[in-house]
Coordinates of C-alpha atoms in Angstrom, one line a residue:
M1 CA 0.0 0.0 0.0
N2 CA 1.2 3.5 -0.9
I3 CA 2.5 5.1 2.3
S4 CA 0.4 8.3 1.8
R5 CA -2.8 6.3 1.3
Y6 CA -2.0 4.4 4.6
I7 CA -1.5 7.6 6.6
A8 CA -4.8 9.0 5.3
A9 CA -6.7 5.8 6.2
V10 CA -5.3 5.9 9.7
A11 CA -6.2 9.5 10.1
M12 CA -9.8 8.9 9.0
A13 CA -10.1 6.0 11.5
L14 CA -9.0 8.2 14.3
L15 CA -11.5 10.9 13.4
L16 CA -14.3 8.4 13.5
V17 CA -13.3 7.0 16.8
G18 CA -13.0 10.6 18.3
A19 CA -16.5 11.4 17.1
S20 CA -17.9 8.3 18.7
L21 CA -16.1 9.0 22.0
T22 CA -17.6 12.6 22.1
R23 CA -21.1 11.3 21.7
L24 CA -20.6 8.7 24.4
S25 CA -19.2 11.2 26.9
A26 CA -22.2 13.5 26.6
Q27 CA -24.4 12.9 29.8
I28 CA -27.7 14.1 31.1
T29 CA -27.0 16.5 34.0
V30 CA -29.7 17.1 36.7
D31 CA -29.9 17.4 40.5
Q32 CA -30.3 13.9 41.9
T33 CA -32.6 15.0 44.7
V34 CA -35.3 17.7 44.6
T35 CA -37.4 18.7 47.6
T36 CA -40.5 21.0 47.4
F37 CA -43.8 21.6 49.3
D38 CA -47.3 20.5 48.3
K39 CA -48.7 24.0 48.1
L40 CA -46.0 25.1 45.5
S41 CA -48.0 26.3 42.5
K42 CA -45.3 25.6 39.9
T43 CA -42.2 23.3 40.1
I44 CA -39.3 23.8 37.7
I45 CA -36.5 21.1 37.5
P46 CA -33.7 22.2 35.1
F47 CA -31.4 19.8 33.3
A48 CA -28.7 19.6 30.6
A49 CA -28.6 17.0 27.9
P50 CA -27.2 16.5 24.4
S51 CA -30.7 16.2 23.0
K52 CA -34.3 16.4 24.4
P53 CA -34.8 13.4 26.6
A54 CA -38.0 11.4 27.2
V55 CA -39.3 12.1 30.8
T56 CA -41.5 9.9 32.9
I57 CA -42.7 10.5 36.5
E58 CA -43.8 7.8 38.9
P59 CA -46.3 7.7 40.5
N60 CA -47.8 8.7 37.2
L61 CA -48.2 12.4 36.5
E62 CA -48.8 12.0 32.8
G63 CA -50.4 15.1 31.3
L64 CA -49.5 17.2 34.4
F65 CA -46.0 18.3 33.2
T66 CA -44.2 19.6 30.2
V67 CA -40.6 19.4 29.0
E68 CA -38.9 22.4 27.4
Y69 CA -35.5 22.0 25.6
A70 CA -33.2 24.2 23.5
N71 CA -29.5 24.3 22.9
G72 CA -28.5 21.6 25.3
Q73 CA -30.6 23.1 28.2
G74 CA -34.0 22.1 29.4
Q75 CA -36.5 22.1 32.2
I76 CA -39.3 19.9 33.5
I77 CA -42.3 22.1 34.4
V78 CA -45.1 21.0 36.7
P79 CA -47.6 23.9 36.6
T80 CA -49.8 22.7 39.4
P81 CA -49.5 21.7 43.1
V82 CA -48.5 18.1 43.6
A83 CA -49.7 15.9 46.4
M84 CA -47.3 15.1 49.2
G85 CA -45.2 12.0 48.5
K86 CA -42.0 10.6 46.9
Y87 CA -41.7 10.7 43.1
T88 CA -39.2 9.2 40.7
I89 CA -38.4 11.2 37.6
T90 CA -36.6 9.3 34.8
L91 CA -34.8 11.1 31.9
T92 CA -33.9 9.0 28.9
D93 CA -31.8 10.0 25.9
G94 CA -31.0 7.1 23.6
N95 CA -29.0 4.7 25.8
K96 CA -28.4 7.3 28.5
K97 CA -30.7 7.4 31.5
T98 CA -30.7 9.2 34.9
T99 CA -33.2 9.4 37.7
V100 CA -34.2 12.1 40.1
V101 CA -35.8 11.5 43.6
W102 CA -38.4 14.2 44.0
K103 CA -39.7 14.6 47.6
V104 CA -42.9 16.7 48.1
L105 CA -43.4 17.6 51.7
A106 CA -46.5 18.8 53.5
S107 CA -46.5 22.7 53.7
T108 CA -46.0 22.8 57.4
L109 CA -43.4 22.2 60.1
T110 CA -42.9 19.2 62.3
P111 CA -45.5 18.8 65.0
E112 CA -43.0 19.6 67.7
S113 CA -42.0 22.8 65.9
L114 CA -45.6 23.8 65.3
N115 CA -46.4 23.3 69.0
N116 CA -43.5 25.3 70.1
L117 CA -44.2 28.2 67.7
A118 CA -47.9 28.2 68.3
S119 CA -47.4 28.6 72.1
L120 CA -45.5 31.8 71.5
H121 CA -47.0 34.9 73.2
F122 CA -46.6 38.4 71.9
Y123 CA -46.0 40.8 74.7
Y124 CA -45.6 44.6 74.7
G125 CA -42.0 45.6 75.5
K126 CA -40.7 42.0 74.8
R127 CA -38.9 40.4 72.0
I128 CA -40.1 37.2 70.2
A129 CA -37.4 34.7 70.8
L130 CA -37.2 31.7 68.4
R131 CA -35.1 28.8 69.4
Q132 CA -36.4 26.3 66.8
K133 CA -34.8 23.8 64.4
L134 CA -36.6 23.3 61.1
L135 CA -37.4 20.1 59.2
S136 CA -34.5 17.9 60.1
G137 CA -33.5 15.8 57.2
A138 CA -35.5 17.8 54.6
D139 CA -32.5 18.3 52.2
I140 CA -33.5 21.9 51.7
P141 CA -30.7 24.6 52.1
F142 CA -31.2 26.5 55.3
E143 CA -30.9 29.9 53.6
Q144 CA -34.1 29.2 51.6
F145 CA -36.2 29.7 54.8
K146 CA -37.1 33.2 56.0
I147 CA -38.7 34.7 59.1
E148 CA -41.2 37.4 58.2
Y149 CA -42.8 39.7 60.8
Q150 CA -44.9 42.8 60.8
I151 CA -45.5 45.3 63.6
G152 CA -48.9 46.9 63.3
S153 CA -49.4 48.4 59.9
R154 CA -45.8 48.9 59.2
Q155 CA -44.0 47.3 56.2
S156 CA -43.3 43.6 56.6
V157 CA -39.7 42.7 57.4
R158 CA -37.9 39.6 56.1
N159 CA -35.0 38.1 57.9
A160 CA -32.9 35.0 57.1
Y161 CA -34.0 32.1 59.3
A162 CA -31.8 31.3 62.3
E163 CA -32.2 28.7 65.0
S164 CA -31.6 31.5 67.5
W165 CA -33.5 34.6 66.4
D166 CA -34.9 37.6 68.3
S167 CA -37.4 40.1 67.0
P168 CA -37.3 43.8 67.9
Y169 CA -39.2 44.8 71.1
I170 CA -42.9 45.2 70.4
P171 CA -44.1 48.8 70.9
A172 CA -47.2 49.8 72.8
A173 CA -48.6 51.5 69.6
A174 CA -48.8 48.1 67.8
K175 CA -52.3 46.8 67.6
Q176 CA -51.2 43.6 65.9
F177 CA -48.1 41.6 65.5
S178 CA -47.7 38.9 62.9
L179 CA -44.9 36.3 62.5
A180 CA -44.4 33.8 59.7
V181 CA -41.8 31.1 58.8
V182 CA -41.7 31.1 55.0
W183 CA -39.9 28.9 52.5
R184 CA -39.1 30.8 49.2
Y185 CA -38.7 28.6 46.1
P186 CA -35.5 29.7 44.4
P187 CA -36.5 29.4 40.7
T188 CA -39.6 31.6 41.0
G189 CA -39.4 33.3 44.5
E190 CA -42.8 31.9 45.3
P191 CA -43.4 32.0 49.1
I192 CA -44.8 28.9 50.9
V193 CA -46.0 29.8 54.4
L194 CA -45.1 27.0 56.8
F195 CA -46.3 28.7 59.9
E196 CA -48.0 32.0 60.6
K197 CA -49.4 33.6 63.7
K198 CA -51.2 37.0 63.9
A199 CA -52.4 38.4 67.3
T200 CA -52.9 41.5 69.3
P201 CA -49.9 41.8 71.7
E202 CA -50.7 41.1 75.4
Q203 CA -49.4 42.8 78.5
L204 CA -47.1 40.7 80.7
P205 CA -48.4 40.2 84.3
P206 CA -46.2 41.6 87.1
S207 CA -43.6 39.6 89.0
I208 CA -43.7 40.3 92.7
S209 CA -41.0 39.2 95.2
S210 CA -40.5 39.3 99.0
D211 CA -36.7 39.3 98.9
D212 CA -36.4 42.8 100.6
I213 CA -39.5 42.7 102.8
R214 CA -39.2 44.1 106.3
V215 CA -41.6 43.3 109.1
T216 CA -41.7 45.7 112.1
V217 CA -44.0 45.7 115.2
R218 CA -46.3 48.7 115.1
S219 CA -48.3 48.1 118.2
Y220 CA -49.0 45.5 121.0
D221 CA -51.9 45.5 123.4
P222 CA -51.1 43.0 126.2
I223 CA -54.7 43.3 127.5
A224 CA -56.5 42.6 124.2
R225 CA -53.6 40.2 123.3
T226 CA -53.4 41.7 119.8
M227 CA -50.4 42.9 117.8
T228 CA -50.1 44.7 114.5
V229 CA -47.0 44.5 112.3
N230 CA -46.1 46.6 109.3
V231 CA -45.0 44.7 106.2
E232 CA -43.1 46.8 103.7
G233 CA -40.7 46.3 100.9
M234 CA -42.7 44.1 98.6
A235 CA -40.8 44.5 95.3
V236 CA -42.1 44.6 91.7
A237 CA -39.7 43.6 89.0
P238 CA -39.5 45.9 85.9
I239 CA -42.4 45.2 83.7
P240 CA -41.9 45.4 79.9
M241 CA -44.5 47.7 78.4
D242 CA -43.2 49.5 75.3
A243 CA -40.2 49.8 73.0
D244 CA -37.7 52.7 72.8
E245 CA -37.3 53.1 69.0
L246 CA -35.6 56.5 69.0
N247 CA -32.3 54.8 67.8
P248 CA -33.0 52.3 65.1
N249 CA -29.6 50.6 65.9
E250 CA -30.4 50.2 69.6
N251 CA -33.9 48.9 70.1
K252 CA -34.7 48.7 73.8
A253 CA -37.5 47.9 76.1
I254 CA -39.4 50.6 78.1
V255 CA -40.4 49.2 81.5
G256 CA -43.0 50.1 84.1
G257 CA -42.9 49.6 87.9
W258 CA -45.2 49.3 90.9
R259 CA -47.2 52.3 89.7
N260 CA -48.3 50.1 86.9
V261 CA -49.6 47.4 89.1
E262 CA -53.1 46.9 90.6
F263 CA -53.5 44.5 93.6
S264 CA -56.6 42.9 94.9
D265 CA -57.9 39.9 97.0
F266 CA -55.2 39.8 99.8
F267 CA -55.5 36.9 102.2
I268 CA -53.4 34.7 104.5
D269 CA -53.0 31.1 103.3
N270 CA -53.0 29.1 106.4
G271 CA -51.7 26.0 104.7
E272 CA -48.2 24.7 104.6
S273 CA -46.6 28.1 103.6
T274 CA -47.7 29.5 107.0
S275 CA -45.7 28.2 109.8
L276 CA -45.3 30.3 113.0
V277 CA -43.8 29.4 116.4
I278 CA -44.3 31.8 119.3
S279 CA -41.9 31.1 122.2
A280 CA -40.7 32.6 125.4
I281 CA -37.2 34.1 125.2
K282 CA -35.5 32.2 127.9
A283 CA -32.6 29.8 128.0
S284 CA -35.1 26.9 128.6
G285 CA -38.2 28.6 127.2
G286 CA -40.7 26.5 125.3
S287 CA -43.2 27.2 122.6
S288 CA -46.7 28.4 123.2
A289 CA -49.9 26.9 121.9
W290 CA -51.0 29.3 119.2
K291 CA -52.3 28.5 115.8
A292 CA -52.6 30.7 112.8
D293 CA -56.1 30.7 111.2
T294 CA -58.6 33.0 109.6
T295 CA -59.5 34.6 113.0
T296 CA -56.0 34.8 114.6
L297 CA -54.1 36.1 111.5
V298 CA -55.6 38.8 109.3
V299 CA -54.3 41.1 106.5
R300 CA -55.2 44.7 107.0
E301 CA -54.7 48.0 105.1
A302 CA -54.0 46.4 101.8
S303 CA -54.8 48.6 98.9
A304 CA -54.9 48.3 95.1
T305 CA -51.9 50.5 94.6
S306 CA -49.7 50.1 97.7
L307 CA -46.7 47.8 98.3
S308 CA -47.2 47.8 102.0
F309 CA -49.9 46.4 104.3
A310 CA -50.3 45.3 107.9
I311 CA -50.9 41.9 109.6
T312 CA -52.8 41.7 112.8
F313 CA -52.2 38.8 115.2
R314 CA -55.1 38.0 117.6
N315 CA -55.5 35.9 120.7
L316 CA -51.8 35.9 121.3
P317 CA -50.3 33.9 124.2
P318 CA -50.4 36.3 127.3
T319 CA -47.3 37.9 128.5
T320 CA -46.4 39.3 131.9
P321 CA -44.9 42.9 132.0
S322 CA -41.4 41.3 132.2
E323 CA -41.8 38.7 129.5
W324 CA -40.6 38.8 125.9
R325 CA -41.9 36.4 123.3
S326 CA -40.4 35.7 119.9
V327 CA -42.3 35.1 116.7
R328 CA -40.5 33.2 114.1
G329 CA -41.5 31.4 110.9
T330 CA -43.2 32.2 107.6
V331 CA -46.6 33.6 106.5
G332 CA -48.1 32.6 103.1
L333 CA -49.6 35.6 101.5
R334 CA -52.0 35.2 98.6
F335 CA -53.2 38.0 96.3
T336 CA -54.1 38.9 92.7
A337 CA -52.1 41.4 90.7
K338 CA -52.3 42.8 87.1
S339 CA -50.2 45.1 85.1
I340 CA -51.8 48.3 83.6
N341 CA -50.3 49.4 80.3
R342 CA -51.9 52.9 79.9
K343 CA -50.2 53.7 76.6
A344 CA -51.5 50.4 75.0
G345 CA -54.8 50.8 76.7
I346 CA -54.8 47.3 78.1
S347 CA -54.0 45.4 81.2
S348 CA -52.6 41.9 81.8
I349 CA -54.7 39.1 83.1
A350 CA -55.3 39.3 86.8
Q351 CA -52.8 36.7 88.0
K352 CA -53.0 34.9 91.3
Q353 CA -49.7 35.3 93.1
S354 CA -48.2 34.0 96.3
L355 CA -45.3 35.1 98.6
T356 CA -43.8 33.5 101.5
I357 CA -42.9 36.2 104.0
P358 CA -40.3 35.4 106.7
L359 CA -41.1 36.7 110.2
S360 CA -38.7 37.1 113.1
F361 CA -39.4 39.6 115.8
T362 CA -40.2 40.0 119.5
Y363 CA -43.1 41.5 121.5
G364 CA -44.0 42.0 125.1
A365 CA -41.7 43.3 128.0
T366 CA -43.0 46.7 129.1
L367 CA -40.3 46.8 131.8
S368 CA -37.0 48.7 131.6
A369 CA -33.8 47.0 130.8
N370 CA -32.6 47.1 134.4
E371 CA -35.9 45.6 135.6
L372 CA -35.6 42.9 132.9
R373 CA -32.1 42.0 134.0
K374 CA -33.3 41.5 137.6
L375 CA -36.1 39.2 136.4
H376 CA -33.9 37.2 134.0
T377 CA -31.1 36.6 136.4
E378 CA -31.9 32.8 136.5
A379 CA -31.7 32.6 132.7
H380 CA -28.5 34.5 132.8
T381 CA -27.0 32.2 135.4
N382 CA -28.1 29.1 133.3
A383 CA -26.4 30.6 130.3
L384 CA -23.2 31.2 132.1
T385 CA -23.3 27.6 133.5
L386 CA -23.7 26.4 129.9
F387 CA -21.0 28.8 128.8
A388 CA -18.6 27.3 131.3
Q389 CA -19.5 23.7 130.3
K390 CA -19.7 24.1 126.6
P391 CA -18.2 27.4 125.5
E392 CA -18.2 26.3 121.9
I393 CA -22.0 26.8 121.8
F394 CA -21.4 30.5 122.1
R395 CA -18.7 30.7 119.4
G396 CA -18.3 30.3 115.7
K397 CA -20.3 31.6 112.8
N398 CA -23.5 29.8 113.7
A399 CA -23.6 31.3 117.1
L400 CA -23.0 34.8 115.6
R401 CA -25.9 34.5 113.1
R402 CA -28.4 35.9 115.6
L403 CA -28.1 38.1 118.6
E404 CA -30.5 35.9 120.6
N405 CA -27.9 33.1 120.3
Y406 CA -25.4 34.8 122.5
R407 CA -27.4 37.6 124.2
F408 CA -27.3 35.9 127.6
G409 CA -23.7 34.9 127.2
G410 CA -22.4 38.1 128.7
Y411 CA -20.4 39.3 125.7
A412 CA -19.5 42.9 125.0
L413 CA -20.2 44.7 121.7
Y414 CA -18.1 47.4 120.0
E415 CA -18.8 49.2 116.7
L416 CA -15.7 49.2 114.6
D417 CA -14.4 52.4 113.1
S418 CA -14.6 53.2 109.4
L419 CA -10.9 52.1 108.8
A420 CA -11.4 48.7 110.2
T421 CA -14.7 48.3 108.5
K422 CA -13.2 49.2 105.1
R423 CA -10.3 46.8 105.6
L424 CA -12.5 43.8 106.5
R425 CA -15.0 44.7 103.8
E426 CA -12.2 44.7 101.2
H427 CA -10.9 41.4 102.6
L428 CA -14.3 39.8 102.2
I429 CA -14.4 40.8 98.6
T430 CA -11.2 38.9 98.0
T431 CA -12.8 35.7 99.4
I432 CA -15.4 35.8 96.5
P433 CA -13.0 35.0 93.7
Y434 CA -13.7 35.6 90.0
T435 CA -13.3 32.1 88.8
P436 CA -13.1 30.7 85.2
A437 CA -16.6 29.2 85.8
I438 CA -17.9 32.7 86.5
A439 CA -16.1 34.1 83.4
A440 CA -17.7 31.2 81.3
A441 CA -21.2 31.9 82.7
E442 CA -20.8 35.6 81.8
H443 CA -19.7 34.7 78.3
D444 CA -22.7 32.4 77.8
C445 CA -25.3 34.6 79.4
P446 CA -26.3 37.2 76.7
T447 CA -27.7 39.6 79.2
S448 CA -24.6 39.7 81.6
D449 CA -23.9 43.4 81.2
E450 CA -27.5 44.4 81.9
I451 CA -27.7 42.1 85.0
K452 CA -24.5 43.7 86.4
Q453 CA -25.9 47.2 85.7
K454 CA -29.0 46.5 87.6
I455 CA -27.2 45.1 90.6
R456 CA -24.7 48.0 90.7
A457 CA -27.6 50.5 90.6
G458 CA -29.3 48.6 93.5
N459 CA -32.2 47.5 91.4
I460 CA -33.9 44.2 91.2
V461 CA -32.8 42.0 88.2
P462 CA -36.0 41.4 86.1
Q463 CA -36.9 37.8 85.3
Y464 CA -36.8 38.4 81.5
L465 CA -33.0 39.0 81.8
M466 CA -32.7 35.7 83.5
D467 CA -34.7 33.7 81.0
E468 CA -32.0 34.1 78.3
S469 CA -29.7 31.3 79.6
P470 CA -29.3 29.1 82.7
D471 CA -25.9 30.7 83.2
C472 CA -27.6 34.1 83.9
E473 CA -28.5 32.8 87.4
T474 CA -24.8 32.1 88.2
V475 CA -23.9 35.7 87.0
K476 CA -26.7 37.2 89.1
Q477 CA -25.7 35.3 92.3
Y478 CA -22.1 36.2 92.0
W479 CA -22.5 39.9 91.4
E480 CA -25.3 40.2 94.0
L481 CA -22.9 38.7 96.6
Q482 CA -20.2 41.1 95.5
A483 CA -22.7 44.1 95.8
R484 CA -23.8 43.0 99.3
V485 CA -20.3 42.7 100.5
G486 CA -19.5 46.0 99.0
G487 CA -22.5 47.5 100.7
I488 CA -21.6 46.5 104.2
Q489 CA -22.2 49.6 106.3
R490 CA -21.6 48.5 109.9
M491 CA -19.4 46.0 111.6
V492 CA -19.5 45.1 115.3
A493 CA -16.9 43.2 117.3
V494 CA -18.3 40.6 119.7
V495 CA -15.8 40.3 122.7
N496 CA -15.5 38.2 125.8
M497 CA -14.4 40.7 128.4
R498 CA -14.5 38.4 131.4
G499 CA -11.5 37.3 133.2
G500 CA -8.0 38.5 133.0
K501 CA -7.7 38.1 129.2
Q502 CA -10.0 39.9 126.9
E503 CA -10.9 37.7 123.8
L504 CA -12.3 38.6 120.4
I505 CA -15.1 36.1 119.5
G506 CA -15.8 37.5 116.1
V507 CA -17.1 40.3 113.9
V508 CA -20.7 40.7 112.7
S509 CA -21.6 42.8 109.6
T510 CA -24.9 44.5 108.7
V511 CA -25.6 45.7 105.1
S512 CA -27.9 48.6 105.9
S513 CA -28.6 50.6 109.0
K514 CA -31.8 52.3 107.7
R515 CA -35.4 51.4 107.5
P516 CA -37.4 51.6 104.3
P517 CA -38.1 55.2 103.2
S518 CA -41.6 55.1 104.8
Q519 CA -40.0 54.8 108.2
S520 CA -37.8 57.6 109.5
A521 CA -36.3 55.9 112.5
P522 CA -33.1 53.9 111.9
L523 CA -33.0 50.3 112.9
S524 CA -31.6 49.6 116.3
L525 CA -28.4 47.7 116.6
S526 CA -30.4 44.9 118.3
E527 CA -32.6 44.6 115.2
E528 CA -29.6 44.6 112.9
L529 CA -27.8 42.0 114.9
N530 CA -30.8 39.7 114.7
M531 CA -30.6 39.7 110.9
P532 CA -26.9 40.2 110.0
F533 CA -25.3 39.6 106.6
A534 CA -24.4 36.0 106.7
A535 CA -21.5 36.2 104.3
G536 CA -20.1 39.1 106.4
I537 CA -19.7 37.1 109.7
L538 CA -16.1 36.6 110.7
E539 CA -15.0 34.4 113.5
Q540 CA -11.9 34.8 115.6
S541 CA -9.6 32.8 113.2
D542 CA -10.7 34.9 110.2
V543 CA -9.6 38.2 111.9
Q544 CA -6.8 37.3 114.4
N545 CA -3.9 37.1 112.0
L546 CA -5.3 39.1 109.1
P547 CA -2.7 41.9 108.3
T548 CA -3.8 45.5 108.6
Q549 CA -1.8 46.3 105.5
V550 CA -1.4 44.6 102.1
V551 CA 1.3 45.7 99.7
E552 CA 1.3 45.1 96.0
Q553 CA 3.3 46.6 93.1
N554 CA 1.5 49.3 91.2
E555 CA 1.2 48.3 87.5
K556 CA 1.8 51.8 86.3
T557 CA 4.4 53.2 88.6
K558 CA 6.0 49.8 89.4
K559 CA 6.3 50.9 93.0
P560 CA 4.8 49.2 96.1
A561 CA 1.3 50.4 97.0
L562 CA -1.2 49.7 99.8
V563 CA -4.3 47.9 98.6
Q564 CA -7.4 46.0 99.9
G565 CA -8.4 48.8 102.3
S566 CA -5.1 48.7 104.1
I567 CA -4.9 51.0 107.2
E568 CA -2.2 53.5 106.7
G569 CA -0.1 54.8 109.6
T570 CA -1.1 52.1 112.2
T571 CA 1.4 50.4 114.4
F572 CA -0.8 47.3 114.7
K573 CA 0.3 44.5 112.4
T574 CA -2.9 42.4 112.5
M575 CA -6.6 43.2 112.6
G576 CA -7.1 41.2 115.7
A577 CA -4.6 43.4 117.5
Y578 CA -6.0 46.6 115.9
I579 CA -9.5 45.8 117.1
M580 CA -8.6 44.8 120.7
G581 CA -6.1 47.7 121.0
N582 CA -8.7 50.3 120.0
I583 CA -11.3 48.7 122.4
T584 CA -8.8 48.8 125.3
A585 CA -8.0 52.4 124.4
G586 CA -11.7 53.3 124.4
R587 CA -11.8 54.4 120.7
F588 CA -14.7 52.1 119.6
K589 CA -18.2 52.9 120.5
D590 CA -19.5 50.6 123.2
F591 CA -23.0 49.2 122.6
T592 CA -22.9 46.6 125.3
E593 CA -25.2 48.3 127.8
E594 CA -27.7 49.2 125.1
V595 CA -27.9 45.8 123.5
M596 CA -26.9 43.0 125.9
L597 CA -29.3 42.1 128.7
F598 CA -26.3 41.0 130.8
P599 CA -23.2 43.0 129.8
A600 CA -19.9 41.6 130.8
V601 CA -18.1 42.9 133.9
K602 CA -14.8 44.2 132.6
K603 CA -11.8 43.5 134.7

């Protein structure tokens, strides 16, 4: 064969093989899985193929779809809603075939998601918080879902769906709020509403607490055997009522307080929450038979707009002119309260509420202190005998928790000066360390800064700030303790002055020396020492060797500096020596005679 003819034949064969390979390599390209919803009015499934393929859909949708094709690109169009189910689409082009799994879902969410979203309430001054996963395993890109909301008649707002999403605060002017979870079909933009709720916003009921309640005796009639006590300090947490929308970049809640609350139907619940013991204040005194019921314990002077009221005790155990009795326990108070949102023109539901009010006070004893001392000589003698046999009973933090625990022990009381108080207060703050666990809780609580601001301002932390995360409770407890230690106003040394050696028993702290604003007279030291600040009680070992001065290097000047409330210029090395030295020198105010029934005889 001529060489040139051979080369030409080989070249032709190669061209024929190449053309065949090109045709074989052409494939039908289409998404292998398609997911839509049964309310979608028009479904479009695009594909690419070398020529127009034959298309079948099973279960059979013959006549319900069309196939468009041009220039290697095509689309299957189903111009009508399709029932929920699983369909198989087969595309065939000669000897090439491919299949698509088409899942048509019900146009709704899972029952769990629906229940969670349907239970949402829209409240004035509150955000709508969504913490909801969507359609697990639905094979739909997350970004195709939207959250759409509308406040009143304003323009609807569309946000990308997030499993943790918060709306703006709802203003009092909004007469309606609507919220929807929507899937938008990418080829056409058609919206499919999976969940929708429209409602008139409600007003949140008030939250009432008894954390700062004070109970004081107003009057006692030994003949009628009746006593009336004032109950003050019932607290109302800030009530979300409106939205501050002046700054569009910093939407905030506007809150109300006790002036927005209306009370009614006060009564004492004499069930398990009311438990009172009335006993004689003696070393061996027993309890008296008195029972709280609807005739012996009555709420008085409760009004619709006041946070204070009175409780009258009737048929009390009789007392002699020399006798004191203590009342300790709890009273269960029941009432109804509702929030009044004047701007929105609505009120919350009248919600039944309950508080457990702690009581601890004394009544009786119309005699003078000197006369009482004469009458209680036996109790005093018994206490001294017990002190000699078991001195540990009158020592330690448990003994110092209440004045009545050591009042018969014959101790002396001295109020520390401001220098000693500051040093011990600063020391107590160092005993509440800022641990990694606290730091982690602050990081995980989204309202940490707001909680700390409330506490620093001396305000109650509202419950809505706590609901954001379980870690918020840890943040609140830590900073409240810090604030209370920092708020210590008064410290009193308890000293055993008997015998040749004077001995410091401990130091007791009180957070406030003032009554609520409605009462002008300050609390007596006796009252303060019967309800001291528990975290501010220091026993002898806590104080004895505590240095009066702490020196640390200043980070800026790199020079030594006194810190932690150090007492400058003192010659005393320890706080124990400072306290006892100033007592001996007569520099601390002596409250022994005023407070203790049997003050120690100093030798």
